[in-house]
Amino acid sequence: MSVDIKKMLPFMEDEEIAELFKKIIESENSEFKGIKLNRIAPFASEEVVSKAFIEAIKKGKDYVSLAPFVDDDVWEEVIKLLKEGYKINLPPLYPFMEDDSLQEIYKMVESGELKDVNISSLYPFIDDDYLDEVFLKQVKEGKDYVGMAPFVSEECLHKIAEEYINGDTMIDINCLYPFMDSDDIKMIFKHAMEKDDIE
Amino acid sequence: MLDSSAIGKKIHELRLMNKYNQDQIAEMLYVTRQAVSRWELGQTLPSIDNLIELSKMFNVSFEEILCMNDEAVIDSHNIFAGHNRSFVIKSIINGKIDVDLAKVFYQFSDEERMQILSALKNKKLQTDIKCLKVKLTPTELDYLLGGEY
């Protein structure tokens, strides 16, 4: 008589599930008796899933489906793996990452340490205050800031609008006005029209 | 945030009303005809200087060209119809467009779904989670509600 493991999953101990994870990760077709990683993850502890998650990354198996079930501490380990040169498909993991880890990835991409990662895919998930801070820094240093504009706060863009009016920044306002608040857009256009009249 | 698609339609409409063709507009503003075409298609927006010139040419305010006093009309069957996608997403998150999220959730791309869920999770946006829950994938549910679902 064969035992249907799928039906047994809710009743399994952590050690048994960990063993199952190991068998699936080590198998060639990423399954054991018809069970895939994502099927068992909801029944395991965060600790067990986290270990399996790291192992799956190292072996190039389906780690993405485990992401919702991992421990928050696992992201530090992921950063370490990235630094060691492991190829990780990051965008599907962003929603589950801690703010610090996302900021660390941003810094790695920005510095060129991490290549082949589209930096704009990070913007929707980065903490608002941090993104505002980075945006203002990029503007100040004359680095590329346009891609961030749809994701920074209206308060941050207001600050830029005011600096522009006061002549405190050399920013290309044509790239930014589409993302601004109505009042800021009106202020910028009125300023441009006054300048136009004087000229 | 401005709605480039609506602005494009407005420029197109004002140009026809004033009996100009795209070449004439391009010549008067020292831009290419392709640039004018891209404005009308909502792919790009004119520069501030060009918008000021357009408002003089069409004898309307820049607010009118930029559709700043128009309320965005959203068709719940296709919320992106006639609008720029980023505009719709940002307006929903900022509470400037009121939509029944559970009803329209299938229209978002995977990335847009996560943007909306991230806004809900961070309490920037409110909705009836009970109705939305049934429209979410297990991964999205876990992201939004953790183990609570």
Tab-separated table of C-alpha atoms in Angstrom:
chain	number	residue	atom	x	y	z
A	1	MET	CA	0.000	0.000	0.000
A	2	SER	CA	1.514	3.352	-1.011
A	3	VAL	CA	1.271	6.409	1.221
A	4	ASP	CA	0.105	9.683	-0.308
A	5	ILE	CA	2.702	12.114	1.087
A	6	LYS	CA	0.686	15.149	-0.004
A	7	LYS	CA	-2.074	14.168	2.430
A	8	MET	CA	0.474	13.589	5.185
A	9	LEU	CA	2.088	17.044	4.917
A	10	PRO	CA	-0.002	18.775	7.627
A	11	PHE	CA	0.937	16.067	10.109
A	12	MET	CA	4.660	15.904	9.447
A	13	GLU	CA	7.344	16.955	11.916
A	14	ASP	CA	9.856	19.684	10.980
A	15	GLU	CA	12.657	17.118	10.585
A	16	GLU	CA	10.565	15.066	8.156
A	17	ILE	CA	9.688	18.122	6.106
A	18	ALA	CA	13.330	19.208	6.099
A	19	GLU	CA	14.224	15.747	4.745
A	20	LEU	CA	11.564	16.156	2.058
A	21	PHE	CA	12.980	19.570	1.084
A	22	LYS	CA	16.437	17.975	0.766
A	23	LYS	CA	15.137	15.183	-1.480
A	24	ILE	CA	13.325	17.650	-3.753
A	25	ILE	CA	16.290	20.024	-4.016
A	26	GLU	CA	18.659	17.171	-4.777
A	27	SER	CA	16.388	15.552	-7.364
A	28	GLU	CA	16.971	16.227	-11.033
A	29	ASN	CA	13.418	17.290	-11.842
A	30	SER	CA	12.930	19.318	-8.611
A	31	GLU	CA	10.207	17.053	-7.233
A	32	PHE	CA	9.790	14.013	-5.034
A	33	LYS	CA	6.812	11.694	-5.556
A	34	GLY	CA	5.020	14.482	-7.400
A	35	ILE	CA	5.650	17.063	-4.672
A	36	LYS	CA	7.395	20.349	-5.460
A	37	LEU	CA	9.022	22.834	-3.069
A	38	ASN	CA	6.125	25.294	-3.042
A	39	ARG	CA	3.709	22.524	-1.996
A	40	ILE	CA	5.458	21.775	1.274
A	41	ALA	CA	6.573	25.269	2.272
A	42	PRO	CA	3.302	26.231	4.057
A	43	PHE	CA	3.664	23.212	6.350
A	44	ALA	CA	7.251	23.872	7.468
A	45	SER	CA	8.651	26.261	10.049
A	46	GLU	CA	10.285	29.500	8.807
A	47	GLU	CA	13.649	28.117	9.886
A	48	VAL	CA	13.312	24.961	7.788
A	49	VAL	CA	12.024	26.888	4.756
A	50	SER	CA	14.840	29.429	5.089
A	51	LYS	CA	17.478	26.709	5.016
A	52	ALA	CA	15.802	25.105	1.996
A	53	PHE	CA	15.547	28.533	0.342
A	54	ILE	CA	19.306	29.139	0.591
A	55	GLU	CA	20.042	25.594	-0.538
A	56	ALA	CA	17.691	26.000	-3.526
A	57	ILE	CA	19.484	29.224	-4.540
A	58	LYS	CA	22.853	27.484	-4.359
A	59	LYS	CA	21.603	24.545	-6.432
A	60	GLY	CA	19.687	26.737	-8.909
A	61	LYS	CA	16.269	25.263	-7.997
A	62	ASP	CA	12.908	27.017	-7.593
A	63	TYR	CA	13.581	29.313	-4.634
A	64	VAL	CA	11.098	32.024	-5.658
A	65	SER	CA	8.048	30.070	-4.485
A	66	LEU	CA	9.613	29.727	-1.023
A	67	ALA	CA	10.140	33.475	-0.555
A	68	PRO	CA	6.804	34.179	1.221
A	69	PHE	CA	7.617	31.582	3.875
A	70	VAL	CA	11.189	32.457	4.855
A	71	ASP	CA	12.497	34.043	8.017
A	72	ASP	CA	13.415	37.773	7.820
A	73	ASP	CA	17.024	36.934	8.701
A	74	VAL	CA	17.449	35.005	5.458
A	75	TRP	CA	17.840	38.185	3.409
A	76	GLU	CA	21.233	38.928	4.918
A	77	GLU	CA	22.302	35.498	3.722
A	78	VAL	CA	20.947	36.301	0.244
A	79	ILE	CA	23.048	39.475	0.141
A	80	LYS	CA	26.104	37.395	1.069
A	81	LEU	CA	25.350	34.962	-1.764
A	82	LEU	CA	25.017	37.874	-4.187
A	83	LYS	CA	28.417	39.144	-3.067
A	84	GLU	CA	29.820	35.669	-3.622
A	85	GLY	CA	28.581	35.861	-7.196
A	86	TYR	CA	25.491	33.610	-7.118
A	87	LYS	CA	22.990	34.489	-9.843
A	88	ILE	CA	19.660	35.219	-8.168
A	89	ASN	CA	16.448	36.300	-9.865
A	90	LEU	CA	15.812	39.227	-7.524
A	91	PRO	CA	12.653	41.065	-8.696
A	92	PRO	CA	10.177	38.369	-7.521
A	93	LEU	CA	11.868	38.468	-4.102
A	94	TYR	CA	11.670	42.257	-3.558
A	95	PRO	CA	8.171	42.272	-2.014
A	96	PHE	CA	9.325	39.935	0.733
A	97	MET	CA	12.630	41.596	1.520
A	98	GLU	CA	13.407	43.759	4.519
A	99	ASP	CA	14.039	47.491	3.924
A	100	ASP	CA	17.718	47.168	4.852
A	101	SER	CA	18.288	44.379	2.333
A	102	LEU	CA	16.587	46.323	-0.444
A	103	GLN	CA	18.751	49.335	0.332
A	104	GLU	CA	21.844	47.145	0.307
A	105	ILE	CA	20.888	45.747	-3.107
A	106	TYR	CA	20.266	49.269	-4.375
A	107	LYS	CA	23.751	50.303	-3.238
A	108	MET	CA	25.295	47.236	-4.901
A	109	VAL	CA	23.546	47.931	-8.221
A	110	GLU	CA	24.331	51.641	-8.053
A	111	SER	CA	28.004	51.029	-7.390
A	112	GLY	CA	28.224	48.474	-10.201
A	113	GLU	CA	29.010	45.631	-7.784
A	114	LEU	CA	25.826	43.901	-8.892
A	115	LYS	CA	25.284	43.789	-12.636
A	116	ASP	CA	22.354	42.654	-14.824
A	117	VAL	CA	19.792	44.030	-12.364
A	118	ASN	CA	17.325	46.622	-13.601
A	119	ILE	CA	17.573	49.271	-10.896
A	120	SER	CA	14.121	50.710	-11.676
A	121	SER	CA	12.469	47.412	-10.691
A	122	LEU	CA	13.634	48.141	-7.130
A	123	TYR	CA	12.027	51.577	-6.809
A	124	PRO	CA	8.450	50.505	-5.978
A	125	PHE	CA	9.681	48.446	-3.035
A	126	ILE	CA	12.287	50.738	-1.511
A	127	ASP	CA	11.312	52.661	1.606
A	128	ASP	CA	9.872	56.077	0.619
A	129	ASP	CA	12.172	58.126	2.855
A	130	TYR	CA	15.257	56.337	1.593
A	131	LEU	CA	14.208	56.784	-2.050
A	132	ASP	CA	13.590	60.509	-1.481
A	133	GLU	CA	17.011	60.824	0.108
A	134	VAL	CA	18.723	58.987	-2.779
A	135	PHE	CA	16.785	61.014	-5.346
A	136	LEU	CA	17.849	64.352	-3.835
A	137	LYS	CA	21.440	63.127	-3.696
A	138	GLN	CA	21.338	62.043	-7.365
A	139	VAL	CA	19.910	65.441	-8.330
A	140	LYS	CA	22.608	67.258	-6.373
A	141	GLU	CA	25.347	65.176	-7.971
A	142	GLY	CA	23.835	65.482	-11.443
A	143	LYS	CA	23.440	61.703	-11.744
A	144	ASP	CA	20.497	59.919	-13.398
A	145	TYR	CA	17.345	60.693	-11.395
A	146	VAL	CA	14.555	60.617	-13.968
A	147	GLY	CA	13.668	56.916	-13.559
A	148	MET	CA	13.054	57.454	-9.851
A	149	ALA	CA	10.720	60.409	-10.335
A	150	PRO	CA	7.438	58.421	-10.506
A	151	PHE	CA	8.224	56.802	-7.160
A	152	VAL	CA	9.458	59.686	-5.019
A	153	SER	CA	7.060	61.572	-2.775
A	154	GLU	CA	5.238	64.732	-3.850
A	155	GLU	CA	6.913	66.519	-0.913
A	156	CYS	CA	10.318	65.642	-2.328
A	157	LEU	CA	9.341	66.902	-5.802
A	158	HIS	CA	7.939	70.053	-4.193
A	159	LYS	CA	11.356	70.707	-2.678
A	160	ILE	CA	12.921	70.384	-6.152
A	161	ALA	CA	10.261	72.684	-7.656
A	162	GLU	CA	11.034	75.354	-5.065
A	163	GLU	CA	14.794	75.014	-5.578
A	164	TYR	CA	14.238	75.341	-9.330
A	165	ILE	CA	12.172	78.521	-8.957
A	166	ASN	CA	14.787	80.002	-6.632
A	167	GLY	CA	17.533	79.136	-9.098
A	168	ASP	CA	19.209	76.824	-6.599
A	169	THR	CA	19.339	73.808	-8.916
A	170	MET	CA	20.264	73.251	-12.552
A	171	ILE	CA	17.862	70.313	-12.877
A	172	ASP	CA	16.122	69.567	-16.203
A	173	ILE	CA	12.645	70.416	-15.001
A	174	ASN	CA	11.074	69.152	-18.260
A	175	CYS	CA	11.776	65.591	-17.113
A	176	LEU	CA	10.222	66.104	-13.701
A	177	TYR	CA	7.184	68.356	-14.029
A	178	PRO	CA	4.950	65.481	-15.303
A	179	PHE	CA	5.274	63.777	-11.906
A	180	MET	CA	4.615	66.815	-9.768
A	181	ASP	CA	1.576	67.923	-7.853
A	182	SER	CA	-0.810	70.388	-9.648
A	183	ASP	CA	0.234	73.321	-7.454
A	184	ASP	CA	3.915	72.766	-8.224
A	185	ILE	CA	3.225	72.444	-11.958
A	186	LYS	CA	1.297	75.732	-11.888
A	187	MET	CA	4.119	77.409	-9.954
A	188	ILE	CA	6.728	76.231	-12.476
A	189	PHE	CA	4.686	77.296	-15.504
A	190	LYS	CA	3.943	80.709	-14.021
A	191	HIS	CA	7.646	81.150	-13.350
A	192	ALA	CA	8.475	80.131	-16.940
A	193	MET	CA	5.844	82.500	-18.345
A	194	GLU	CA	7.137	85.428	-16.268
A	195	LYS	CA	10.655	84.697	-17.558
A	196	ASP	CA	9.248	84.486	-21.094
A	197	ASP	CA	7.570	87.911	-20.710
A	198	ILE	CA	10.790	89.525	-19.446
A	199	GLU	CA	12.788	88.073	-22.349
B	1	MET	CA	1.120	63.440	-11.740
B	2	LEU	CA	-0.019	64.248	-15.265
B	3	ASP	CA	-1.921	61.943	-17.602
B	4	SER	CA	0.124	61.962	-20.809
B	5	SER	CA	-2.526	60.079	-22.799
B	6	ALA	CA	-5.265	62.585	-21.956
B	7	ILE	CA	-2.881	65.482	-22.716
B	8	GLY	CA	-1.990	63.905	-26.064
B	9	LYS	CA	-5.658	63.687	-26.991
B	10	LYS	CA	-6.161	67.322	-25.945
B	11	ILE	CA	-3.238	68.540	-28.094
B	12	HIS	CA	-4.588	66.531	-31.052
B	13	GLU	CA	-8.076	67.966	-30.553
B	14	LEU	CA	-6.815	71.577	-30.215
B	15	ARG	CA	-4.582	71.202	-33.282
B	16	LEU	CA	-7.497	70.007	-35.431
B	17	MET	CA	-9.781	72.695	-34.025
B	18	ASN	CA	-7.208	75.336	-35.019
B	19	LYS	CA	-6.743	73.717	-38.435
B	20	TYR	CA	-3.035	72.997	-38.168
B	21	ASN	CA	-1.289	69.874	-39.343
B	22	GLN	CA	1.555	68.245	-37.402
B	23	ASP	CA	4.192	69.643	-39.809
B	24	GLN	CA	3.020	73.207	-39.215
B	25	ILE	CA	3.136	72.791	-35.435
B	26	ALA	CA	6.596	71.223	-35.714
B	27	GLU	CA	7.858	74.093	-37.856
B	28	MET	CA	6.521	76.767	-35.511
B	29	LEU	CA	8.039	75.135	-32.435
B	30	TYR	CA	11.320	74.085	-34.076
B	31	VAL	CA	10.714	70.429	-33.274
B	32	THR	CA	10.311	67.413	-35.546
B	33	ARG	CA	6.918	66.192	-36.790
B	34	GLN	CA	7.669	62.933	-34.977
B	35	ALA	CA	7.945	64.840	-31.693
B	36	VAL	CA	4.473	66.318	-32.239
B	37	SER	CA	3.159	62.868	-33.099
B	38	ARG	CA	4.662	61.423	-29.890
B	39	TRP	CA	2.953	64.167	-27.828
B	40	GLU	CA	-0.391	63.378	-29.449
B	41	LEU	CA	0.041	59.671	-28.848
B	42	GLY	CA	0.777	60.362	-25.181
B	43	GLN	CA	4.238	58.841	-25.446
B	44	THR	CA	6.021	62.008	-24.310
B	45	LEU	CA	5.046	65.427	-23.027
B	46	PRO	CA	6.124	68.745	-24.573
B	47	SER	CA	8.735	70.779	-22.758
B	48	ILE	CA	7.527	73.682	-20.621
B	49	ASP	CA	8.598	76.203	-23.275
B	50	ASN	CA	6.771	74.291	-25.996
B	51	LEU	CA	3.655	74.030	-23.853
B	52	ILE	CA	3.671	77.781	-23.325
B	53	GLU	CA	3.979	78.264	-27.086
B	54	LEU	CA	1.189	75.772	-27.734
B	55	SER	CA	-1.082	77.572	-25.287
B	56	LYS	CA	-0.451	80.871	-27.150
B	57	MET	CA	-0.986	79.185	-30.523
B	58	PHE	CA	-4.267	77.563	-29.471
B	59	ASN	CA	-5.291	80.516	-27.291
B	60	VAL	CA	-5.960	78.362	-24.239
B	61	SER	CA	-4.337	78.150	-20.806
B	62	PHE	CA	-1.556	75.650	-20.084
B	63	GLU	CA	-3.882	74.162	-17.442
B	64	GLU	CA	-6.328	73.301	-20.209
B	65	ILE	CA	-3.685	71.594	-22.362
B	66	LEU	CA	-2.449	69.694	-19.321
B	67	CYS	CA	-6.056	68.685	-18.470
B	68	MET	CA	-5.416	69.918	-14.941
B	69	ASN	CA	-9.020	70.788	-14.247
B	70	ASP	CA	-10.441	67.625	-15.794
B	71	GLU	CA	-11.465	64.791	-13.565
B	72	ALA	CA	-10.018	61.520	-14.863
B	73	VAL	CA	-12.892	59.378	-16.138
B	74	ILE	CA	-12.103	55.742	-15.472
B	75	ASP	CA	-13.905	52.913	-17.230
B	76	SER	CA	-13.989	50.056	-14.715
B	77	HIS	CA	-13.904	47.517	-17.583
B	78	ASN	CA	-10.582	48.953	-18.767
B	79	ILE	CA	-9.152	51.348	-16.209
B	80	PHE	CA	-6.138	52.142	-18.387
B	81	ALA	CA	-8.133	53.073	-21.522
B	82	GLY	CA	-7.096	56.570	-22.606
B	83	HIS	CA	-4.721	57.000	-19.677
B	84	ASN	CA	-1.071	56.534	-18.932
B	85	ARG	CA	-0.597	53.356	-16.826
B	86	SER	CA	1.733	54.994	-14.279
B	87	PHE	CA	-0.754	57.849	-13.914
B	88	VAL	CA	-3.570	55.417	-13.100
B	89	ILE	CA	-1.487	53.420	-10.610
B	90	LYS	CA	-0.139	56.499	-8.827
B	91	SER	CA	-3.589	58.125	-8.749
B	92	ILE	CA	-5.122	54.977	-7.219
B	93	ILE	CA	-2.377	54.841	-4.578
B	94	ASN	CA	-2.743	58.558	-3.799
B	95	GLY	CA	-6.519	58.153	-3.522
B	96	LYS	CA	-7.130	60.511	-6.456
B	97	ILE	CA	-8.975	57.837	-8.447
B	98	ASP	CA	-11.624	55.844	-6.695
B	99	VAL	CA	-11.947	52.299	-8.050
B	100	ASP	CA	-13.261	49.059	-6.640
B	101	LEU	CA	-9.898	47.324	-6.348
B	102	ALA	CA	-11.343	43.824	-6.093
B	103	LYS	CA	-13.272	44.368	-9.343
B	104	VAL	CA	-10.367	45.775	-11.365
B	105	PHE	CA	-7.454	43.878	-9.835
B	106	TYR	CA	-7.188	41.461	-12.778
B	107	GLN	CA	-6.289	44.377	-15.052
B	108	PHE	CA	-2.964	45.107	-13.354
B	109	SER	CA	0.339	43.594	-14.442
B	110	ASP	CA	2.247	41.470	-11.899
B	111	GLU	CA	4.443	44.420	-10.950
B	112	GLU	CA	1.469	46.788	-10.670
B	113	ARG	CA	-0.354	44.267	-8.469
B	114	MET	CA	2.612	44.274	-6.104
B	115	GLN	CA	2.725	48.098	-6.117
B	116	ILE	CA	-0.934	48.210	-5.097
B	117	LEU	CA	-0.456	45.506	-2.464
B	118	SER	CA	2.601	47.299	-1.116
B	119	ALA	CA	0.512	50.488	-0.738
B	120	LEU	CA	-2.200	48.509	1.056
B	121	LYS	CA	0.328	46.851	3.327
B	122	ASN	CA	1.910	50.195	4.204
B	123	LYS	CA	-1.567	51.654	4.861
B	124	LYS	CA	-1.204	54.275	2.126
B	125	LEU	CA	-4.319	52.862	0.529
B	126	GLN	CA	-7.494	51.404	2.012
B	127	THR	CA	-9.818	48.803	0.570
B	128	ASP	CA	-12.138	46.026	1.624
B	129	ILE	CA	-9.544	43.286	2.107
B	130	LYS	CA	-12.237	40.596	2.420
B	131	CYS	CA	-13.378	41.222	-1.165
B	132	LEU	CA	-9.859	41.581	-2.522
B	133	LYS	CA	-8.568	38.412	-0.837
B	134	VAL	CA	-10.313	36.077	-3.264
B	135	LYS	CA	-8.599	37.770	-6.225
B	136	LEU	CA	-5.077	37.249	-4.932
B	137	THR	CA	-2.585	34.491	-5.645
B	138	PRO	CA	-1.303	32.532	-2.602
B	139	THR	CA	1.999	34.442	-2.812
B	140	GLU	CA	0.201	37.798	-2.870
B	141	LEU	CA	-2.010	36.743	0.034
B	142	ASP	CA	0.995	35.801	2.063
B	143	TYR	CA	2.688	39.088	1.217
B	144	LEU	CA	-0.347	41.141	2.208
B	145	LEU	CA	-1.595	39.240	5.208
B	146	GLY	CA	1.269	37.045	6.311
B	147	GLY	CA	-0.026	33.958	8.087
B	148	GLU	CA	-3.346	35.644	8.906
B	149	TYR	CA	-5.278	34.404	5.881
